[in-house]
Amino acid sequence: MEKVTASIITIGDELLIGQTIDTNSAWMAQQLNGMGIWVQRRVAVGDIKEAILEALDEESASADIILITGGLGPTADDITKPTLLEYFGGAMVQHEPTLQRLMQLFESRGLPILQRNIDQALVPDSCTVLMNHHGLAPGMWFEKGGKVFVSMPGVPHEMKGIMTDHVLPRLQEQFNTKAVLHQTLLTSGMGESFVAEKLLSFEAQLPEHIKLAYLPSYGLLKLRLTAHGEDKVSTAAELKLRFQEMEALLKDIAVYDEDISMGEVLGRYLKAKGKTVGTAESCTGGYIAHSITAVAGSSAYYNGSVVTYSNAMKTKLLGVKEETLAAYGAVSEETVREMAAGALKVLNTDYAIAVSGIMGPDGGTPEKPVGTVWIAAGSADNIVTVKYRLMYDRERNIQMTAIYAMNELRKLI
């Protein structure tokens, strides 16, 4: 069978004006890709009937599966359901199981039920209803011209529930998919163009069914190999060999052989060693702490943070000497070294990370321009320091500092 393809249509004016960030498409694409369905396009349209109908026609012309989210709420701007009725034909009917669930939910919360709420149980009789156990509006499965169309609420946890409970299992039954496998190498310390030069021969020798993608992000470059094949076992074996070959070429900048955050990478190293870490942050204002604690289970290896934005707090909480600050300034190797040493004691950890810098847009000097950052990382026995000159806006400088700081400790460990 040829490659099974899908398109994702997200509906809502709030997506087009940037008021709401579309996280649904990314999650759905990951789930589909994991089962061998290739997402060929993601389309956002407003709450306009003609735009929705046009998107349905265009995407179904080339995709086997069209997944739709949004526009199923109880208000007047939610027009997806009547538009789907027009597209697929039939009549609106009351879906009793959805109505009963809706009535029970409102009764249990002591809330009056409005007609617009009851109408959420109306569905076109041309669809198969997919029960929503996480909200009110049900999902709807349509088939037309040999293509599958699925409409789901735009609320992320409701969409995920319907996808997991109904859509993914049904797609697995209905489509005989080929294997689509990915493996990602995280790297840091070398620009995209320089990495591409190192991989020039490697990439030229890749077979047609294996592709290399360069995915730069803050402080990291992800290299993703994607392999297409008839079955998962042989495809995975071939992909692994190619990946190992690429990893060997980049061993000096390789961070991890999985697409996870730097916070999770550092956490895995610490957990494997049975060690703990704490952070002393100035310019990042707690962002490193956030990056580490965003990982479930981080309490096993993360003790805490001291955010010392002012010089007075660096001295009071971390024991940085006043003479050090007077002689070298807050943004200096000497200061971050003392911050790290203080954090090791105050937080009672095996390792510590300390950062101090000028994130911008102002505050720089000719000697220490905006983007100057000093990082210290290490243990009571060995603290390493490194200086960076970042050239971006404040937000990106903060994020890159966090990535670089965590990576310095990873390298030390």
C-alpha atoms as one frame of an Amber mdcrd trajectory, in Angstrom:
protein
   0.000   0.000   0.000   1.164   3.561  -0.736   2.023   5.942   2.082  -1.054
   6.903   4.130  -1.335  10.680   4.403  -3.248  13.039   6.652  -4.067  16.724
   6.803  -4.964  18.661   9.943  -7.425  21.560   9.795  -7.678  23.819  12.829
 -10.650  26.187  12.957 -10.919  29.460  14.853 -10.270  33.163  14.363  -8.270
  33.118  17.608  -5.651  30.933  15.895  -5.245  33.303  12.963  -4.765  36.425
  15.081  -2.318  34.692  17.404  -4.531  34.901  20.495  -4.364  31.112  20.909
  -1.329  28.986  20.084  -2.108  25.826  18.117  -0.675  22.960  20.176  -3.270
  20.470  18.897  -1.664  20.016  15.481   1.751  19.205  16.917   0.336  16.571
  19.266  -1.851  14.982  16.594   1.031  14.895  14.119   3.206  13.088  16.657
   0.526  10.471  17.307  -0.187   9.900  13.617   3.473   9.726  12.707   4.050
   7.149  15.414   1.626   4.800  13.678   3.008   5.373  10.194   0.594   8.048
   8.948   2.391  10.962   7.292   0.993  14.429   8.000   1.389  16.277   4.710
  -0.150  19.599   5.680  -1.490  21.637   8.608  -4.040  24.341   7.765  -5.623
  27.009   9.974  -8.857  28.700   8.908 -11.158  31.213  10.536 -14.758  30.788
  11.620 -16.031  31.298   8.069 -18.182  28.686   6.361 -16.708  29.204   2.905
 -13.144  28.921   4.212 -13.937  25.672   6.029 -15.636  24.151   2.976 -12.734
  25.154   0.753 -10.217  23.616   3.167 -12.184  20.360   3.280 -12.186  20.146
  -0.517  -8.506  21.006  -0.892  -7.207  18.670   1.801  -9.377  15.700   0.834
  -8.111  15.985  -2.747  -4.717  14.652  -1.672  -4.949  13.298   1.902  -6.487
  10.013   3.038  -7.394  11.342   6.481  -8.549  14.833   7.423  -8.584  15.703
  11.116 -10.492  18.822  12.157 -10.451  20.615  15.514 -12.377  23.618  16.791
 -15.691  25.350  16.326 -17.887  22.862  18.233 -18.751  25.053  21.202 -22.188
  26.386  22.210 -21.838  29.979  20.940 -22.846  31.610  17.659 -19.298  31.774
  16.293 -18.949  27.976  16.531 -20.046  27.084  13.007 -18.150  23.857  12.325
 -21.058  21.492  12.942 -23.608  23.153  10.608 -20.865  23.502   7.986 -20.091
  19.778   8.208 -23.808  19.040   7.889 -23.856  21.022   4.655 -20.722  19.259
   3.377 -21.746  15.677   4.186 -25.543  16.009   3.962 -28.196  14.482   6.202
 -30.095  16.007   9.086 -29.320  17.033  12.647 -30.374  14.493  15.258 -30.099
  14.338  19.021 -27.412  11.958  20.256 -28.983  10.561  23.404 -25.829   9.285
  25.177 -24.229  12.730  24.792 -27.420  14.451  25.985 -27.626  12.213  29.059
 -23.977  12.895  29.920 -24.527  16.610  29.447 -27.607  16.638  31.701 -25.810
  14.685  34.428 -22.814  17.030  34.372 -24.907  20.170  34.707 -27.063  18.598
  37.443 -24.024  17.442  39.439 -22.647  20.982  39.385 -25.957  22.578  40.282
 -26.002  24.628  37.092 -29.032  25.550  34.947 -28.906  24.066  31.459 -29.535
  26.289  28.471 -30.879  25.356  25.055 -27.488  26.151  23.532 -25.971  23.533
  25.855 -28.563  20.947  24.865 -27.830  21.686  21.210 -24.267  20.455  21.713
 -25.774  16.949  21.660 -27.032  17.538  18.115 -25.006  15.771  15.425 -25.414
  15.125  11.686 -26.941  11.684  11.102 -24.293  11.150   8.415 -21.568  10.720
  11.058 -20.483   8.110  13.562 -20.466   9.754  16.977 -17.297   9.534  19.077
 -18.145  10.001  22.755 -16.327  12.784  24.548 -15.606  11.580  28.087 -13.640
  14.730  28.900 -16.114  17.423  27.842 -19.484  18.101  26.219 -19.152  18.269
  22.424 -18.778  14.792  20.883 -16.363  13.924  18.114 -17.744  13.028  14.668
 -16.366  10.492  12.170 -17.396  10.923   8.521 -16.426   9.023   5.384 -16.761
  10.415   1.878 -15.139   9.435  -1.408 -12.932   6.884   0.292 -11.560   9.497
   2.683 -11.925   9.710   6.480 -12.883  12.997   8.130 -12.878  13.408  11.916
 -14.140  16.516  13.698 -13.172  17.102  17.340 -13.354  19.927  19.903 -10.488
  22.411  19.966  -9.982  22.126  23.733  -6.687  20.183  23.897  -7.559  17.680
  26.640 -10.901  16.907  25.008  -9.289  16.407  21.584  -6.603  14.169  23.077
  -9.207  12.080  24.857 -11.228  11.482  21.681  -8.079  10.772  19.658  -6.821
   8.260  22.233 -10.159   6.585  22.971 -11.539   6.388  19.436  -9.665   7.889
  16.502  -6.242   6.283  16.732  -7.581   2.745  17.317 -10.017   3.072  14.407
  -7.365   4.429  12.062  -5.075   1.566  13.035  -7.794  -0.931  12.089  -8.753
   0.774   8.849  -5.357   1.589   7.326  -2.466  -0.724   6.559   0.317   1.747
   7.225   3.971   1.595   6.317   6.656   2.164   8.927   7.680   5.792   9.504
  10.411   5.991  12.128  12.433   8.875  13.518  15.567   9.180  15.587  16.910
  12.519  16.783  20.371  13.550  17.920  20.654  16.631  20.133  23.826  18.650
  19.565  25.207  21.864  21.013  28.233  23.995  20.343  28.336  24.162  16.546
  26.240  26.140  14.064  23.885  24.528  11.583  25.989  25.358   8.519  29.163
  23.937  10.060  27.385  20.739  11.088  26.015  20.429   7.547  29.580  20.633
   6.220  30.675  17.822   8.526  27.758  15.686   7.360  28.092  16.468   3.649
  29.330  13.014   2.597  27.114  11.205   5.101  23.967  12.938   3.825  24.901
  12.341   0.172  25.158   8.596   0.819  21.752   8.257   2.511  19.294   6.068
   0.590  16.159   7.661  -0.872  13.931   6.384   1.958  16.016   7.993   4.756
  16.037  11.769   5.126  18.024  14.092   7.390  16.420  17.235   8.813  18.199
  20.096  10.608  16.096  21.598  13.418  17.821  24.544  15.132  16.458  25.877
  18.417  17.720  27.935  21.358  21.263  26.723  22.041  20.635  23.353  20.430
  20.638  21.809  16.981  18.470  18.736  16.526  19.342  16.329  13.733  16.436
  14.066  12.854  16.735  11.013  10.661  13.411   9.797   9.227  13.122   6.377
   7.609  10.229   4.965   5.565   9.903   1.227   5.103   7.610  -1.743   4.665
   7.944  -3.038   8.223   9.113  -1.570  11.514  11.725  -4.186  12.409  13.908
  -3.938   9.310  13.356  -0.181   9.018  14.373   0.357  12.656  17.506  -1.735
  12.193  18.610   0.241   9.157  17.801   3.555  10.824  19.842   2.619  13.888
  22.935   1.887  11.797  22.684   5.196   9.952  22.084   7.055  13.199  25.149
   5.522  14.845  27.217   6.530  11.838  26.007  10.133  12.120  26.507  10.194
  15.894  30.129   9.036  15.504  30.817  11.930  13.131  29.502  14.423  15.698
  30.691  12.864  18.957  32.391  16.107  20.035  29.095  18.051  20.044  26.558
  15.253  20.686  24.334  15.866  23.723  21.777  13.032  23.693  20.306  10.481
  21.318  16.667  11.305  21.988  14.427  14.297  21.336  13.964  15.542  24.892
  14.549  18.857  26.649  17.909  19.803  28.111  16.273  19.796  31.532  15.330
  16.160  31.049  18.766  15.286  29.657  20.463  16.734  32.738  17.933  15.022
  34.994  18.666  11.618  33.490  22.411  12.045  34.071  21.864  13.130  37.668
  19.407  10.324  38.371  21.758   7.728  36.922  24.566   8.998  39.193  22.340
   9.366  42.250  23.405  13.015  42.561  21.594  16.284  43.290  21.822  19.789
  41.832  20.832  23.301  42.817  20.880  26.586  40.927  22.020  30.114  41.697
  20.494  32.460  39.145  20.829  36.140  38.482  20.134  37.086  34.852  17.854
  34.105  34.162  15.583  34.874  37.124  14.674  31.239  37.845  14.372  30.034
  34.256  16.942  27.270  34.789  14.992  26.090  37.833  11.836  26.078  35.731
  13.540  24.064  32.978  14.679  21.414  35.445  11.449  21.172  37.454   9.291
  20.997  34.307  10.346  17.336  34.247   8.200  14.962  36.295  10.189  13.331
  39.089  12.800  16.109  39.267  12.430  16.233  43.059  14.650  13.131  43.132
  17.669  15.181  42.076  16.797  18.898  42.298  17.080  20.570  45.719  16.176
  24.144  44.870  17.258  27.549  43.644  18.484  30.873  44.957  17.555  33.766
  42.665  19.878  36.639  43.590  19.102  39.427  41.178  20.776  42.173  43.199
  24.362  42.323  44.381  23.168  42.626  47.982  21.339  39.295  47.730  24.360
  37.640  46.122  26.317  38.589  49.199  23.594  37.917  51.786  22.283  34.607
  50.463  25.237  33.087  48.607  28.198  34.572  50.410  29.667  36.365  47.401
  32.342  38.712  48.784  31.670  42.438  48.534  35.273  42.959  47.440  34.745
  40.485  44.584  31.744  42.433  43.347  33.583  45.730  43.752  36.661  44.527
  41.901  35.147  42.425  39.117  31.434  43.233  38.976  28.395  40.966  39.088
  28.986  39.697  35.554  32.354  38.071  36.005  34.059  34.728  36.330  34.967
  35.443  39.930  31.386  36.248  40.933  29.736  33.200  39.321  32.394  30.948
  40.824  31.553  32.261  44.301  27.816  32.018  43.524  28.211  28.343  42.627
  30.281  27.654  45.745  27.653  29.376  47.870  24.819  27.427  46.246  26.564
  24.129  46.962  26.568  24.983  50.662  23.194  26.727  50.982  21.288  24.123
  48.945  23.320  21.140  50.186  23.759  19.615  46.731  26.374  17.563  44.916
  26.394  19.962  41.955  25.471  23.587  41.365  24.888  25.875  38.393  25.380
  29.644  38.641  24.762  32.337  36.016  25.142  36.103  35.830  24.832  38.229
  32.732  23.364  41.189  30.866  20.274  40.046  28.988  19.325  43.392  27.445
  17.992  45.370  25.806  20.110  47.809  27.852  22.560  47.660  30.741  25.674
  46.872  28.729  29.017  48.678  28.726  31.903  48.737  26.226  33.732  46.181
  28.414  30.625  44.091  29.048  28.116  44.570  26.220  24.553  43.269  26.231
  24.622  39.503  25.859  27.682  38.965  28.065  27.094  35.916  30.277  29.256
  34.052  32.744  28.331  30.482  33.721  29.762  28.321  36.494  28.936  24.662
  37.025  30.398  21.930  39.137  30.927  20.383  42.536  32.883  21.206  45.669
  35.932  19.599  44.066  35.708  21.086  40.580  33.916  24.187  39.295  34.246
  25.068  35.611  33.439  28.495  34.191  32.679  29.703  30.689  31.853  33.038
  29.111  29.350  33.597  26.304  28.587  36.594  24.117  24.960  36.245  23.041
  23.511  38.435  20.319  19.754  38.069  20.542  16.761  39.627  22.282  16.220
  39.365  26.013  13.925  36.324  25.904  16.182  34.314  23.638  19.303  35.299
  25.593  17.695  33.984  28.786  16.647  30.719  27.169  20.033  30.159  25.551
  21.830  30.892  28.825  19.754  28.220  30.535  20.513  25.671  27.811  24.243
  26.422  27.830  24.418  26.325  31.636  22.688  22.952  31.925  24.858  21.593
  29.124  28.048  22.684  30.916  27.034  20.615  33.935  26.045  17.706  31.702
  29.506  17.719  30.131  31.128  17.841  33.556  29.075  14.913  34.827
